[in-house]
Amino acid sequence: MSDTLLFSPMTIRGITLKNRIVVPPMHQYSAVKGFPTDWHLMNAGKFAAGGAGLVIVESTKVERRGCGTVGDLGIWDDKFIAPLNRLVTFIKQQNALAGIQLGHSGRKARATRPWEGDGPLQRSPEIEDWDDWTPVAPSAIAHSTRWPVPRALERSEVKDLVQAWGQAARRANEAGFHVLELHGAHGYLVHEFLSERGNQRTDEYGGSEEKRMRFIIEVTEAVRSHWPDHKPLFVRLSVEDNAGWGPEQSVRLARILKAKGVDVIDCSSGGITDIAPIGKEIKYNYQVPLSEYVRRHADILTMAVGLIIHGDQAEQILREKQADLIAIGREILNNPNWPMDAALKLGVDGPFRNVPPQFGYWLGTRAKRGFGTNPSTWQSGLQEGRP
Ligand SMILES: Cc1cc2nc3c(=O)[nH]c(=O)nc-3n(C[C@H](O)[C@H](O)[C@H](O)COP(=O)(O)O)c2cc1C
């Protein structure tokens, strides 16, 4: 099969992805005071060199208080533009597009890194601005009993935050990113506003569904006013959060966001409670039905994500019109050259042209002799002189 959808280009506004493979935002917990380090360059760089069409840099915080951990990336000041541009430049050099997710951790801010306990941080003299980092949220309701009660945002602070998202979008554009994604999922600030559980405000930002949507709509408007018309805007939603927000609400929101200039809904789930996202069973494609539902009912492009691991699995999702883009998260951590492997598996012409010639050329010449076209560790038994 050489005419795959997975490896067909796609144009959204004025930007063309060379294929439908997207690296979704994945925190690296490795920033220093919000600044990217060489780790981020290596991380984004290896995925871009591995052949993905779009690499989305992790949730990058629009204000200091929004940092989830000490290692979160920041974009709350112009001083972040140049270091982020270093990542963009390298991604572009690999013939990939560069995206960035803008986020704010809300009541889940000031936490440990996942492998250090995945919960609230304990006060420590090493964190100089502990009090300035107090978690804030729409209402003073803790995420769960093991999390602190956040401080409810004043109405004027909500207005300021909307502007902070707009300024972050301006900086992302100045840093050269092609695609912007707003993090509206996983129980963080934007999702907290949408959720009846997280938002019990009595002003215009809380109460009815329409009022709970006001924050994300104003954020989208602010972002769009600073983000050029020719560049795509994605929004990640927890399409089902198992706590009162589900696909029907998501479709109503997606229709409004589309009218405000959002191009793609990145369909995720969960995070507003500690309950597993879709019931108890996490299986291949577990969030794909959410993408299919939003795509069909809101008439908007969608990205599917969540345990999409195999090349033919990704291709089938596209063929069945369940999504327009495919995000490969943990599997691309496992194999940064996933797009090259998928191209081989799907029989795409010139599979090694997906990766830079610095290594693609050599793998291609070796493959012509019949060697090394399947992942090497999965083959058993070497026979003298045979592939
Ligand atoms: C290490 C790690 C960091 C993550 N960080 C983010 C993030 O910054 N923003 C976000 O929306 N999702 C984040 N996620 C979720 C992923 O983007 C993705 O939705 C999830 O891993 C499911 O896809 P997968 O099964 O392909 O890994 C993260 C996931 C991992 C494994």
XYZ file of C-alpha atoms and ligand atoms in Angstrom:
418
model
C 0.000 0.000 0.000
C 1.658 3.213 -1.047
C -1.316 5.602 -1.007
C -1.821 5.792 2.720
C -3.741 8.517 4.491
C -1.210 8.469 7.325
C 1.527 9.645 4.978
C -0.583 12.021 2.929
C -0.045 15.728 3.510
C -2.691 17.900 5.081
C -3.184 21.646 4.839
C -4.854 23.530 7.666
C -5.173 27.258 6.956
C -1.808 28.247 5.444
C 0.235 25.440 6.980
C 0.885 22.019 5.438
C 1.805 18.957 7.496
C 3.861 16.461 5.481
C 1.973 13.569 7.117
C -0.735 13.021 9.747
C 1.607 11.887 12.521
C 1.700 14.231 15.504
C 3.810 14.055 18.634
C 1.405 15.204 21.367
C 2.550 17.493 24.177
C 4.494 15.544 26.787
C 5.948 17.237 29.868
C 9.651 16.682 30.337
C 9.825 18.139 33.878
C 13.264 19.388 32.886
C 13.013 23.156 32.542
C 15.037 25.465 34.767
C 12.949 28.363 36.092
C 10.693 27.876 33.070
C 13.516 27.909 30.496
C 14.049 25.031 28.081
C 17.310 23.150 28.391
C 19.376 20.992 26.053
C 17.104 18.140 27.119
C 14.175 19.833 25.357
C 16.245 20.345 22.222
C 17.235 16.690 22.188
C 13.684 15.569 22.933
C 11.869 17.665 20.324
C 14.761 17.121 17.947
C 14.666 13.338 18.011
C 10.937 13.262 17.260
C 11.306 15.775 14.434
C 14.227 13.786 13.016
C 12.165 10.608 13.419
C 9.757 11.789 10.718
C 6.660 13.115 12.535
C 4.765 15.806 10.640
C 4.160 17.953 13.727
C 5.925 17.994 17.081
C 3.958 19.749 19.828
C 6.112 20.995 22.694
C 4.738 20.178 26.157
C 2.266 22.267 28.141
C 4.078 25.593 28.545
C 2.716 27.798 31.243
C 1.154 31.190 30.619
C 1.947 32.394 34.138
C 4.299 31.369 36.919
C 1.449 30.257 39.199
C 0.352 27.832 36.509
C 3.468 25.657 36.686
C 2.661 22.084 37.626
C 6.172 21.202 38.808
C 9.527 22.888 39.282
C 10.467 21.589 35.836
C 7.605 23.103 33.806
C 8.317 25.229 30.735
C 7.225 28.874 30.829
C 6.111 31.489 28.336
C 4.948 34.221 30.713
C 7.665 36.692 29.706
C 9.353 37.824 26.482
C 12.637 36.397 27.787
C 11.334 32.924 26.885
C 10.966 33.715 23.168
C 14.598 33.240 22.114
C 15.209 29.937 23.948
C 11.952 28.511 22.574
C 12.982 29.655 19.095
C 16.039 27.416 19.421
C 13.699 24.393 19.602
C 11.571 25.672 16.718
C 14.590 26.224 14.499
C 15.853 22.704 15.029
C 12.428 21.130 14.450
C 12.069 23.113 11.196
C 15.529 22.037 10.063
C 14.274 18.445 10.229
C 11.428 19.327 7.831
C 8.797 19.033 10.565
C 6.342 21.572 11.919
C 6.688 22.959 15.426
C 3.715 23.248 17.754
C 3.401 24.339 21.361
C 0.711 23.703 23.944
C -0.204 26.597 26.240
C -1.345 25.558 29.686
C -2.033 26.458 33.299
C -2.180 23.805 36.007
C -4.799 25.589 38.148
C -5.482 23.698 41.375
C -3.033 20.947 40.380
C -0.094 23.403 40.380
C 2.923 23.107 42.709
C 3.214 19.338 42.467
C 6.007 16.800 42.484
C 7.300 15.169 39.338
C 5.289 11.973 38.635
C 8.147 9.648 39.464
C 8.646 11.487 42.783
C 5.140 10.779 44.036
C 2.680 12.588 41.745
C 1.094 14.772 44.416
C 1.408 18.199 46.052
C 4.918 19.435 46.850
C 5.972 19.993 50.436
C 7.207 23.485 51.339
C 10.952 23.703 50.901
C 13.479 26.551 51.255
C 14.797 25.650 47.806
C 11.605 27.068 46.285
C 12.135 30.784 46.712
C 8.690 31.913 45.531
C 6.578 29.323 47.359
C 3.765 31.768 48.258
C 3.626 33.307 44.779
C 3.114 29.766 43.500
C -0.081 29.179 45.519
C -2.485 27.095 43.405
C -5.442 29.074 42.059
C -8.706 27.836 40.558
C -12.196 29.011 39.641
C -13.387 28.009 43.134
C -11.746 27.039 46.410
C -12.335 23.308 45.866
C -9.483 20.813 46.137
C -8.842 18.327 43.330
C -9.115 15.502 45.864
C -8.484 14.973 49.555
C -4.737 14.638 49.046
C -4.491 18.033 47.261
C -4.533 21.484 48.895
C -7.556 23.766 48.669
C -6.704 26.330 45.961
C -7.392 30.021 46.248
C -10.432 31.111 44.199
C -9.483 33.595 41.497
C -10.832 37.138 41.842
C -12.902 38.252 38.854
C -10.175 40.765 37.892
C -7.588 37.959 38.003
C -9.678 35.910 35.567
C -9.666 38.873 33.178
C -5.886 39.215 33.611
C -5.435 35.518 32.901
C -7.343 35.807 29.633
C -4.852 38.497 28.610
C -1.941 36.301 29.780
C -3.048 33.571 27.345
C -3.205 36.160 24.575
C 0.309 37.394 25.354
C 1.579 33.823 25.483
C 0.158 33.257 21.991
C 1.950 36.364 20.749
C 5.229 35.038 22.172
C 4.650 31.605 20.653
C 4.217 33.260 17.263
C 7.346 35.360 17.757
C 9.235 32.189 18.675
C 8.227 30.836 15.253
C 5.818 28.037 16.143
C 3.474 26.944 13.333
C 0.728 25.425 15.489
C -0.701 26.429 18.846
C -2.703 24.156 21.113
C -4.693 25.340 24.132
C -4.744 22.859 26.987
C -8.382 22.624 27.988
C -8.191 19.070 29.359
C -6.963 16.804 32.163
C -8.390 18.720 35.125
C -6.174 21.776 34.739
C -7.334 25.390 34.925
C -9.380 25.635 31.713
C -11.061 22.289 32.378
C -11.718 23.365 35.984
C -13.757 26.296 34.647
C -15.787 23.941 32.415
C -16.495 21.480 35.204
C -19.432 21.816 37.573
C -17.268 20.083 40.157
C -14.420 22.539 39.889
C -16.402 25.691 39.197
C -19.028 26.944 41.616
C -18.592 30.623 40.867
C -21.552 32.926 41.022
C -20.232 35.564 38.599
C -20.389 35.413 34.784
C -17.699 32.632 34.732
C -19.724 30.051 36.674
C -23.167 28.532 36.967
C -24.808 27.489 33.692
C -22.897 25.564 31.019
C -22.802 28.739 28.941
C -21.177 30.675 31.783
C -18.692 27.886 32.568
C -17.645 27.993 28.905
C -17.001 31.738 29.059
C -13.370 31.435 30.201
C -12.235 29.123 27.393
C -14.139 31.206 24.848
C -12.513 34.444 26.031
C -9.110 32.718 26.104
C -9.669 31.525 22.536
C -10.625 35.022 21.423
C -7.563 36.526 23.103
C -5.297 33.879 21.607
C -6.774 34.223 18.123
C -6.280 37.982 18.219
C -2.520 37.418 18.713
C -2.125 34.263 16.630
C -1.895 34.864 12.872
C -4.820 33.901 10.649
C -2.723 31.568 8.540
C -1.635 29.457 11.538
C -3.749 26.570 12.917
C -5.189 26.608 16.418
C -5.899 23.341 18.252
C -7.755 22.848 21.546
C -7.290 19.752 23.690
C -10.427 18.762 25.583
C -11.291 16.005 27.990
C -14.233 15.085 25.784
C -15.449 12.764 28.556
C -14.359 13.503 32.111
C -16.581 11.076 34.024
C -17.677 13.898 36.275
C -20.504 15.608 34.446
C -18.775 16.785 31.277
C -19.213 14.515 28.271
C -19.261 14.273 24.477
C -22.479 16.276 24.056
C -21.097 19.215 26.021
C -17.835 18.898 24.093
C -19.656 19.057 20.766
C -21.568 22.174 21.840
C -18.278 23.763 22.892
C -16.419 22.636 19.764
C -19.048 24.305 17.555
C -18.577 27.588 19.409
C -14.787 27.306 19.325
C -14.831 26.559 15.606
C -16.705 29.809 15.020
C -13.999 31.576 17.073
C -11.197 30.255 14.859
C -10.286 26.867 16.335
C -9.332 24.343 13.653
C -8.759 21.038 15.457
C -10.116 19.447 18.638
C -7.515 17.151 20.184
C -9.733 14.551 21.853
C -8.534 13.334 25.228
C -10.355 12.470 28.453
C -10.323 12.480 32.243
C -8.183 14.335 34.764
C -10.800 16.265 36.728
C -10.959 13.406 39.228
C -8.545 10.608 40.036
C -10.870 8.096 38.306
C -9.508 6.418 35.168
C -10.659 8.273 32.062
C -13.112 5.973 30.294
C -14.533 3.547 32.808
C -11.904 1.218 34.135
C -10.723 -0.336 30.918
C -7.861 1.292 29.078
C -7.370 -0.440 25.756
C -6.098 0.286 22.234
C -7.929 3.281 20.680
C -9.698 3.968 23.986
C -10.293 7.640 23.154
C -10.883 7.218 19.412
C -14.712 7.012 19.768
C -14.591 10.455 21.415
C -12.726 11.846 18.422
C -15.177 10.227 16.012
C -18.140 11.662 17.917
C -16.790 15.222 18.008
C -15.703 15.055 14.358
C -19.118 13.897 13.202
C -21.327 16.081 15.356
C -19.336 19.307 15.513
C -18.129 19.134 11.910
C -14.578 19.988 12.919
C -11.190 18.365 12.334
C -10.077 16.119 15.184
C -6.926 14.502 16.470
C -7.139 11.054 18.051
C -4.790 10.129 20.887
C -4.398 7.327 23.400
C -2.829 3.916 22.946
C -2.413 4.206 19.205
C 0.651 2.065 18.742
C 0.718 0.333 15.345
C 1.013 1.843 11.874
C -1.972 -0.053 10.476
C -3.999 0.874 13.558
C -3.349 4.567 12.857
C -4.151 4.153 9.159
C -7.458 2.441 9.941
C -8.575 5.276 12.239
C -8.052 7.724 9.381
C -9.725 5.469 6.801
C -12.769 5.046 9.028
C -12.968 8.836 9.339
C -12.644 8.699 13.099
C -9.962 11.413 13.105
C -7.914 13.625 10.792
C -4.641 13.515 12.712
C -3.040 10.788 14.807
C -1.071 11.539 17.966
C 1.496 8.963 19.034
C 2.591 9.617 22.623
C 4.248 6.931 24.705
C 4.926 4.748 21.691
C 7.086 7.457 20.148
C 8.980 7.641 23.456
C 9.622 3.963 22.879
C 10.565 4.424 19.240
C 11.325 7.992 18.079
C 11.636 6.624 14.527
C 8.034 5.377 14.665
C 7.082 7.202 11.430
C 9.874 5.404 9.580
C 8.783 2.045 10.978
C 5.141 2.770 10.133
C 6.091 3.734 6.569
C 7.926 0.414 6.191
C 5.041 -1.545 7.606
C 2.474 0.191 5.386
C 4.615 -0.213 2.277
C 5.038 3.495 1.643
C 7.422 4.376 -1.195
C 10.801 5.576 0.063
C 10.214 4.930 3.766
C 13.679 6.171 4.669
C 12.983 9.528 3.031
C 10.888 10.268 6.118
C 14.015 10.765 8.157
C 17.087 12.951 7.565
C 19.683 11.630 5.099
C 22.296 11.627 7.854
C 20.867 8.256 8.804
C 18.040 7.646 6.326
C 20.481 7.296 3.424
C 22.417 4.507 5.169
C 19.337 2.642 6.310
C 17.953 2.867 2.768
C 21.080 1.455 1.120
C 21.219 -1.356 3.682
C 17.518 -2.157 3.138
C 18.145 -2.489 -0.623
C 20.307 -5.467 0.262
C 17.441 -6.843 2.352
C 18.871 -6.127 5.784
C 17.344 -4.428 8.782
C 13.871 -3.629 7.515
C 12.121 -4.887 10.651
C 12.877 -3.831 14.219
C 16.066 -5.707 14.989
C 15.407 -6.803 18.554
C 12.291 -8.718 17.488
C 14.107 -11.028 15.114
C 15.569 -14.220 16.354
C 18.256 -16.419 14.918
C 20.953 -15.027 12.652
C 21.738 -17.041 9.575
C 25.091 -16.553 7.925
C 24.846 -14.007 5.105
C 21.012 -13.745 5.186
C 18.812 -10.789 6.203
C 5.492 11.896 29.963
C 4.148 12.423 29.557
C 3.888 13.783 29.644
C 2.666 14.292 29.233
N 2.467 15.653 29.235
C 1.338 16.185 28.686
C 1.204 17.570 28.460
O 2.137 18.363 28.662
N 0.020 18.026 27.978
C -1.008 17.168 27.650
O -2.065 17.625 27.211
N -0.870 15.836 27.800
C 0.277 15.320 28.261
N 0.453 13.968 28.304
C -0.570 13.084 27.700
C -0.168 12.731 26.257
O -0.146 13.888 25.433
C -1.133 11.697 25.646
O -2.406 12.266 25.570
C -1.221 10.423 26.477
O 0.078 9.952 26.791
C -2.002 9.313 25.754
O -1.418 9.001 24.509
P -0.453 7.684 24.325
O -1.239 6.496 24.757
O -0.134 7.696 22.858
O 0.746 7.907 25.185
C 1.658 13.430 28.749
C 1.918 12.061 28.687
C 3.156 11.553 29.060
C 3.408 10.080 28.927
